[in-house]
Short mmCIF file of C-alpha atoms in Angstrom, two decimals:
data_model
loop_
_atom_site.label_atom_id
_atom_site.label_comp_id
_atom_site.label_asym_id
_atom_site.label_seq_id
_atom_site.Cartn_x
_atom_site.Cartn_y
_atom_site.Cartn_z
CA UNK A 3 0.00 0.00 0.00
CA UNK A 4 1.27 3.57 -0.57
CA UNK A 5 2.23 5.83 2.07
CA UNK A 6 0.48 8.40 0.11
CA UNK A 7 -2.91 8.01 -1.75
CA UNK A 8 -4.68 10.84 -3.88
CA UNK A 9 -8.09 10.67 -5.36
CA UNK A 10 -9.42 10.98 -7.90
CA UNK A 11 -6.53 10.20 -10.59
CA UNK A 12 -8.65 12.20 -12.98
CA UNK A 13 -11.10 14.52 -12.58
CA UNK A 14 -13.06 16.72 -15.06
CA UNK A 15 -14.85 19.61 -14.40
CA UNK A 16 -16.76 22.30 -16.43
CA UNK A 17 -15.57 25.78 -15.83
CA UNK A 18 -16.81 27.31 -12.98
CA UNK A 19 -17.53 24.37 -10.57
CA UNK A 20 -16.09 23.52 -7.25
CA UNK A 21 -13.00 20.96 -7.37
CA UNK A 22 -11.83 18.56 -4.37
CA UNK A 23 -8.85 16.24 -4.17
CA UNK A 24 -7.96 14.30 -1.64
CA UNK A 25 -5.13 13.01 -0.41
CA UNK A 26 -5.14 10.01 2.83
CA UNK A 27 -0.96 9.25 4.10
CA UNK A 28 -0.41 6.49 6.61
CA UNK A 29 3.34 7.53 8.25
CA UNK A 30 3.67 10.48 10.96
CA UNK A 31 4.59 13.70 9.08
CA UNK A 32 6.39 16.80 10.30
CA UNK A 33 4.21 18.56 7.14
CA UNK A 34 1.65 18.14 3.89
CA UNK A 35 3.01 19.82 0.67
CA UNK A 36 0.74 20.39 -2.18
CA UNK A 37 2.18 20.47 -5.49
CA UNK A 38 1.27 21.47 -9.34
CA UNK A 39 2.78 20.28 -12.67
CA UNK A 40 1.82 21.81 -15.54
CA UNK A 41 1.24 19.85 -18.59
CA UNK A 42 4.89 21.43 -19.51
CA UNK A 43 6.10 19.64 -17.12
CA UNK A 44 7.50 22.14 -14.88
CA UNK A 45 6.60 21.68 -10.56
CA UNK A 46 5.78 24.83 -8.42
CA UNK A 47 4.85 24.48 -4.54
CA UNK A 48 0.95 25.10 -3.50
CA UNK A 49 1.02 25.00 -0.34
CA UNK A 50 2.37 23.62 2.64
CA UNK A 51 0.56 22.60 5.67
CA UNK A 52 1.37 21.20 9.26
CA UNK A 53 -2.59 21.96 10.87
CA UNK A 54 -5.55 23.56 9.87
CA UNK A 55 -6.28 25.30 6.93
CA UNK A 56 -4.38 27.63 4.29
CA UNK A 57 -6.34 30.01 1.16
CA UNK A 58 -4.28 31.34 -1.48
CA UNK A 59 -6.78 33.09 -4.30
CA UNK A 60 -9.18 30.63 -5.79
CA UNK A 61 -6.93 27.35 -3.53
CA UNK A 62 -7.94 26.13 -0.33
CA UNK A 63 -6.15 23.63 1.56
CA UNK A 64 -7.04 21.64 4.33
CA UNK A 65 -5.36 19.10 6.75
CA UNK A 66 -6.90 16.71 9.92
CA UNK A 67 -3.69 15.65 11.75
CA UNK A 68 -5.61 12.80 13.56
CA UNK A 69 -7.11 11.47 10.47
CA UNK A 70 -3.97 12.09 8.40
CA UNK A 71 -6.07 13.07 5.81
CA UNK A 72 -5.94 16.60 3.74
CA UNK A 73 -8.00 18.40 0.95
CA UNK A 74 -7.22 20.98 -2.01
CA UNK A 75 -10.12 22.60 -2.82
CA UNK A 76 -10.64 25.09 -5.97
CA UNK A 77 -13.14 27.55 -6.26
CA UNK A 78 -14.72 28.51 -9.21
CA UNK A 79 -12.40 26.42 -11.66
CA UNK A 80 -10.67 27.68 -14.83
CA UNK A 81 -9.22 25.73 -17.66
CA UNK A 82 -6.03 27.43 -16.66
CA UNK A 83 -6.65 25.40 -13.04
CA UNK A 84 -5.60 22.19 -15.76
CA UNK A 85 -2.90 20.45 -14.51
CA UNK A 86 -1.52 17.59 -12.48
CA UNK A 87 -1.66 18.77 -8.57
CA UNK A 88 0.80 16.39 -6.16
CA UNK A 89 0.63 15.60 -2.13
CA UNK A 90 3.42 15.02 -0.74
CA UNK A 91 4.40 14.57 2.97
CA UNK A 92 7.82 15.48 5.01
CA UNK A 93 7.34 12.20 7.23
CA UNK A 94 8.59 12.53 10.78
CA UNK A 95 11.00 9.16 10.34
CA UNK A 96 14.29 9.19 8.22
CA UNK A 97 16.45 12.17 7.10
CA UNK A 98 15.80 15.76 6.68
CA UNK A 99 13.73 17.17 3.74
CA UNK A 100 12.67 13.98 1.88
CA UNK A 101 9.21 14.01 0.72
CA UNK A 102 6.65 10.66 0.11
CA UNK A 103 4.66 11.86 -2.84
CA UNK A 104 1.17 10.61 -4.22
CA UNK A 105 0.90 9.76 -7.90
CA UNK A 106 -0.88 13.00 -8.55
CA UNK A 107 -4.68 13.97 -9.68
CA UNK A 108 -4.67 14.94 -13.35
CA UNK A 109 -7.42 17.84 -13.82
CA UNK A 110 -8.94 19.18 -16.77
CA UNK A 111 -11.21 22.03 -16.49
CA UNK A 112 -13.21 22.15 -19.86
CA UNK A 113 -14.57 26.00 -21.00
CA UNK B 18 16.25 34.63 -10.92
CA UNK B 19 16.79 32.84 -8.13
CA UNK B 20 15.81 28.93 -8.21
CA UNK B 21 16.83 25.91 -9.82
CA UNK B 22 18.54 25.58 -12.76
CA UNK B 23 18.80 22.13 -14.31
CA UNK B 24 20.29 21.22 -16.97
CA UNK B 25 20.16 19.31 -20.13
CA UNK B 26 15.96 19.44 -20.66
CA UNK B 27 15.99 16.44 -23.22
CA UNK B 28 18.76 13.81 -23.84
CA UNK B 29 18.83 10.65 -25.98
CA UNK B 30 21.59 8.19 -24.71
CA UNK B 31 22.46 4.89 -25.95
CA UNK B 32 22.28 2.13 -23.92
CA UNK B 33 25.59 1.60 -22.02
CA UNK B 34 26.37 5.65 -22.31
CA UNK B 35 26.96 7.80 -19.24
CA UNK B 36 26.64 11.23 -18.72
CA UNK B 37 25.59 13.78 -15.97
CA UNK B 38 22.49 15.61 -15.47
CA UNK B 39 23.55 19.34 -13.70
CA UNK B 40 21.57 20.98 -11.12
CA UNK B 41 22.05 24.44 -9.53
CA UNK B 42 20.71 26.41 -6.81
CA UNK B 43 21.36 30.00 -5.56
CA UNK B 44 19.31 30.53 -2.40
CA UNK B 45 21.79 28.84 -0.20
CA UNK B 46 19.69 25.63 0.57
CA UNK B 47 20.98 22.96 2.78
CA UNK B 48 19.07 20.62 1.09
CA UNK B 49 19.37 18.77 -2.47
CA UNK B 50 17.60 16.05 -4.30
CA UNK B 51 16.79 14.10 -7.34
CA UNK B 52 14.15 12.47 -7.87
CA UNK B 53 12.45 10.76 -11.13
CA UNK B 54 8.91 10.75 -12.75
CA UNK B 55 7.23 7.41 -14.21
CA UNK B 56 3.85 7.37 -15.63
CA UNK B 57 1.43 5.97 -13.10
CA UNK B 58 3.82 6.28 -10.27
CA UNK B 59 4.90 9.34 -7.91
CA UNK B 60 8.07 10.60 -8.12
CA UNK B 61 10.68 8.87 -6.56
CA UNK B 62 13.47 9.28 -4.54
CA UNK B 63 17.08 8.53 -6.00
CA UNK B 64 19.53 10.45 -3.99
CA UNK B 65 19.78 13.63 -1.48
CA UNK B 66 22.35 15.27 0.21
CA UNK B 67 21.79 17.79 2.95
CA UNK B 68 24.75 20.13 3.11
CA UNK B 69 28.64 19.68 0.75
CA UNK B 70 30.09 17.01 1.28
CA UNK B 71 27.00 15.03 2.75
CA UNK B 72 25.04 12.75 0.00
CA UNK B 73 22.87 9.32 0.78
CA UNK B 74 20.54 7.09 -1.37
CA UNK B 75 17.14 7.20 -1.61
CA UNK B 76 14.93 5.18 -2.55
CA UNK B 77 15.83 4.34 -5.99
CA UNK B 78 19.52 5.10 -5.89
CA UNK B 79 20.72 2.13 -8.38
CA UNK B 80 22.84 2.92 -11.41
CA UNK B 81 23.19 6.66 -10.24
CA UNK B 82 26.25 8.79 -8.36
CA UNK B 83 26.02 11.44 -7.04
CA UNK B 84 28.26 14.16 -5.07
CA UNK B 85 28.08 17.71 -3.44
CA UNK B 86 30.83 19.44 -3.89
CA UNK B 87 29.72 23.28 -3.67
CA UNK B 88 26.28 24.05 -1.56
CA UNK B 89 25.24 24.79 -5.03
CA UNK B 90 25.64 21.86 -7.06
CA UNK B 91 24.49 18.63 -7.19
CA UNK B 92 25.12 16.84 -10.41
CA UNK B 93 23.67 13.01 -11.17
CA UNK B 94 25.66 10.60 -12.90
CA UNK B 95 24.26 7.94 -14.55
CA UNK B 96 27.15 5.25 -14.43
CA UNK B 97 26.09 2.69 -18.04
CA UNK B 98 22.59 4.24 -19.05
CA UNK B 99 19.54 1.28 -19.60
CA UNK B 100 16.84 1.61 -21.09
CA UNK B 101 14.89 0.92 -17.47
CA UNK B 102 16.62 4.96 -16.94
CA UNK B 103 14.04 6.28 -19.49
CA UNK B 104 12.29 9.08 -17.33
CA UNK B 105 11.91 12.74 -16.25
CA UNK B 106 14.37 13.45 -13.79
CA UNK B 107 13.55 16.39 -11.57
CA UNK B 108 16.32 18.09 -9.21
CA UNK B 109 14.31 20.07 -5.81
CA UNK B 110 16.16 21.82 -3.19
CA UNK B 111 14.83 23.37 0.50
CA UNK B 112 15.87 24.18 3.50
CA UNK B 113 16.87 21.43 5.91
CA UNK B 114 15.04 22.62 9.05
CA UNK B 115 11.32 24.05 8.36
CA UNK B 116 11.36 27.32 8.56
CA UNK B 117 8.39 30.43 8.55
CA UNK B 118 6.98 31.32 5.78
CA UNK B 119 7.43 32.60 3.40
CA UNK B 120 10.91 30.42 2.99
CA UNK B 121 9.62 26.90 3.58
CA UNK B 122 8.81 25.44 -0.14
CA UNK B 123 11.10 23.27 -2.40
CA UNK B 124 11.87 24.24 -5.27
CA UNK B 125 11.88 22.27 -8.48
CA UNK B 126 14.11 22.35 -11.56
CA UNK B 127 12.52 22.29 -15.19
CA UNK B 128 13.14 18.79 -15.51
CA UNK B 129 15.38 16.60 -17.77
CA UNK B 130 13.41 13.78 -20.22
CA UNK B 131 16.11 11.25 -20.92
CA UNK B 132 15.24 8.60 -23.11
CA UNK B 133 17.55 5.57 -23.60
CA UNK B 134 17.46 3.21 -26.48
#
């Protein structure tokens, strides 16, 4: 099983509309990380999260600590939302900096 | 700009070939990695260092070197390229220690798609 689990793997939305993705981890983590790849290719940081809840814009994300689970919400969605969007977790075990990453939630926002 | 500079973005090798994928940072982060992109899987670890001098495996660390020379640097080698090395390699770099915002998120490189045949 993977330390990390997103869903959905794909999502598609019609502009405008509310998105969620989930992600679930199993290991103790020192904090969340969301990520977004472009179809380019190219990986920026979201967010990063140890408790509660962060906004940036149209992003909201979420994380429950004692149910090791976290949320990215967006609000009304754009086609320019499209892309891949990563969680990935700093666990609390093992070396400094290295993250666990889910396989990602590809999202396509159609006009 | 300040980030992370990573260089070649494509490369065809044949198989057996080595050659060394360069990454560079210039905000002074203890921290370095490389890690590589397969469809259907999340990235994965290959190697990390967290300061010169100071490299260890991760979780995929066969058939690659690595070493930290500089704070700045920190190249991958592949060692005989296989085809099994087909992938996007991305180089990320942080801070060690978390640390307030606004200075707490890795940073990625571009990203190098290597293809062996």
């Amino acid at each position: 099983k993977n330390e990390v689990e997103q869903s959905p793997q794909n999502l598609t939305a019609q502009e405008g509309e509310f998105i969620t993705i989930n992600c679930s981890y199993s290991v103790g983590i020192s904090a969340l990380h969301w990520l977004q790849q472009h179809p380019g290719g190219g990986i920026v940081s979201l967010f990063m999260l140890s408790s509660g809840k962060k906004k940036h814009g149209r992003l909201i994300a979420t994380i429950n600590i004692q149910e090791k689970h976290s949320s990215l919400h967006i609000t009304a969605s754009h086609p320019r939302d499209s892309a891949v969007y990563i969680c990935a977790v700093r666990s609390r075990r093992g070396s400094q900096g290295n993250l666990i990453f889910g396989k990602g939630t590809k999202l396509s926002v159609k006009p | 700009n300040a980030g992370v500079t990573q260089t070649p973005k494509f490369q065809v090798l044949k198989t057996g070939q080595s050659m060394t994928l360069q990454c560079a940072q210039d905000m002074n982060h203890e921290y370095m990695s490389w890690y590589r992109q397969d469809p259907g899987m999340g990235l994965r670890l290959i190697h990390y260092s967290v300061g010169a001098g100071i490299t260890d495996q991760g979780e995929v660390p066969n058939g690659y070197n690595v070493s930290r020379s500089t704070t700045e640097d920190f190249p991958l080698r592949l060692l005989s390229a296989a085809p099994s090395q087909t992938s996007v390699y991305f180089c990320a770099s942080s801070y060690s220690k978390l640390r307030p915002l606004p200075r707490w998120g890795y940073t990625f490189g571009s990203g190098t798609r290597l293809t062996v045949v």
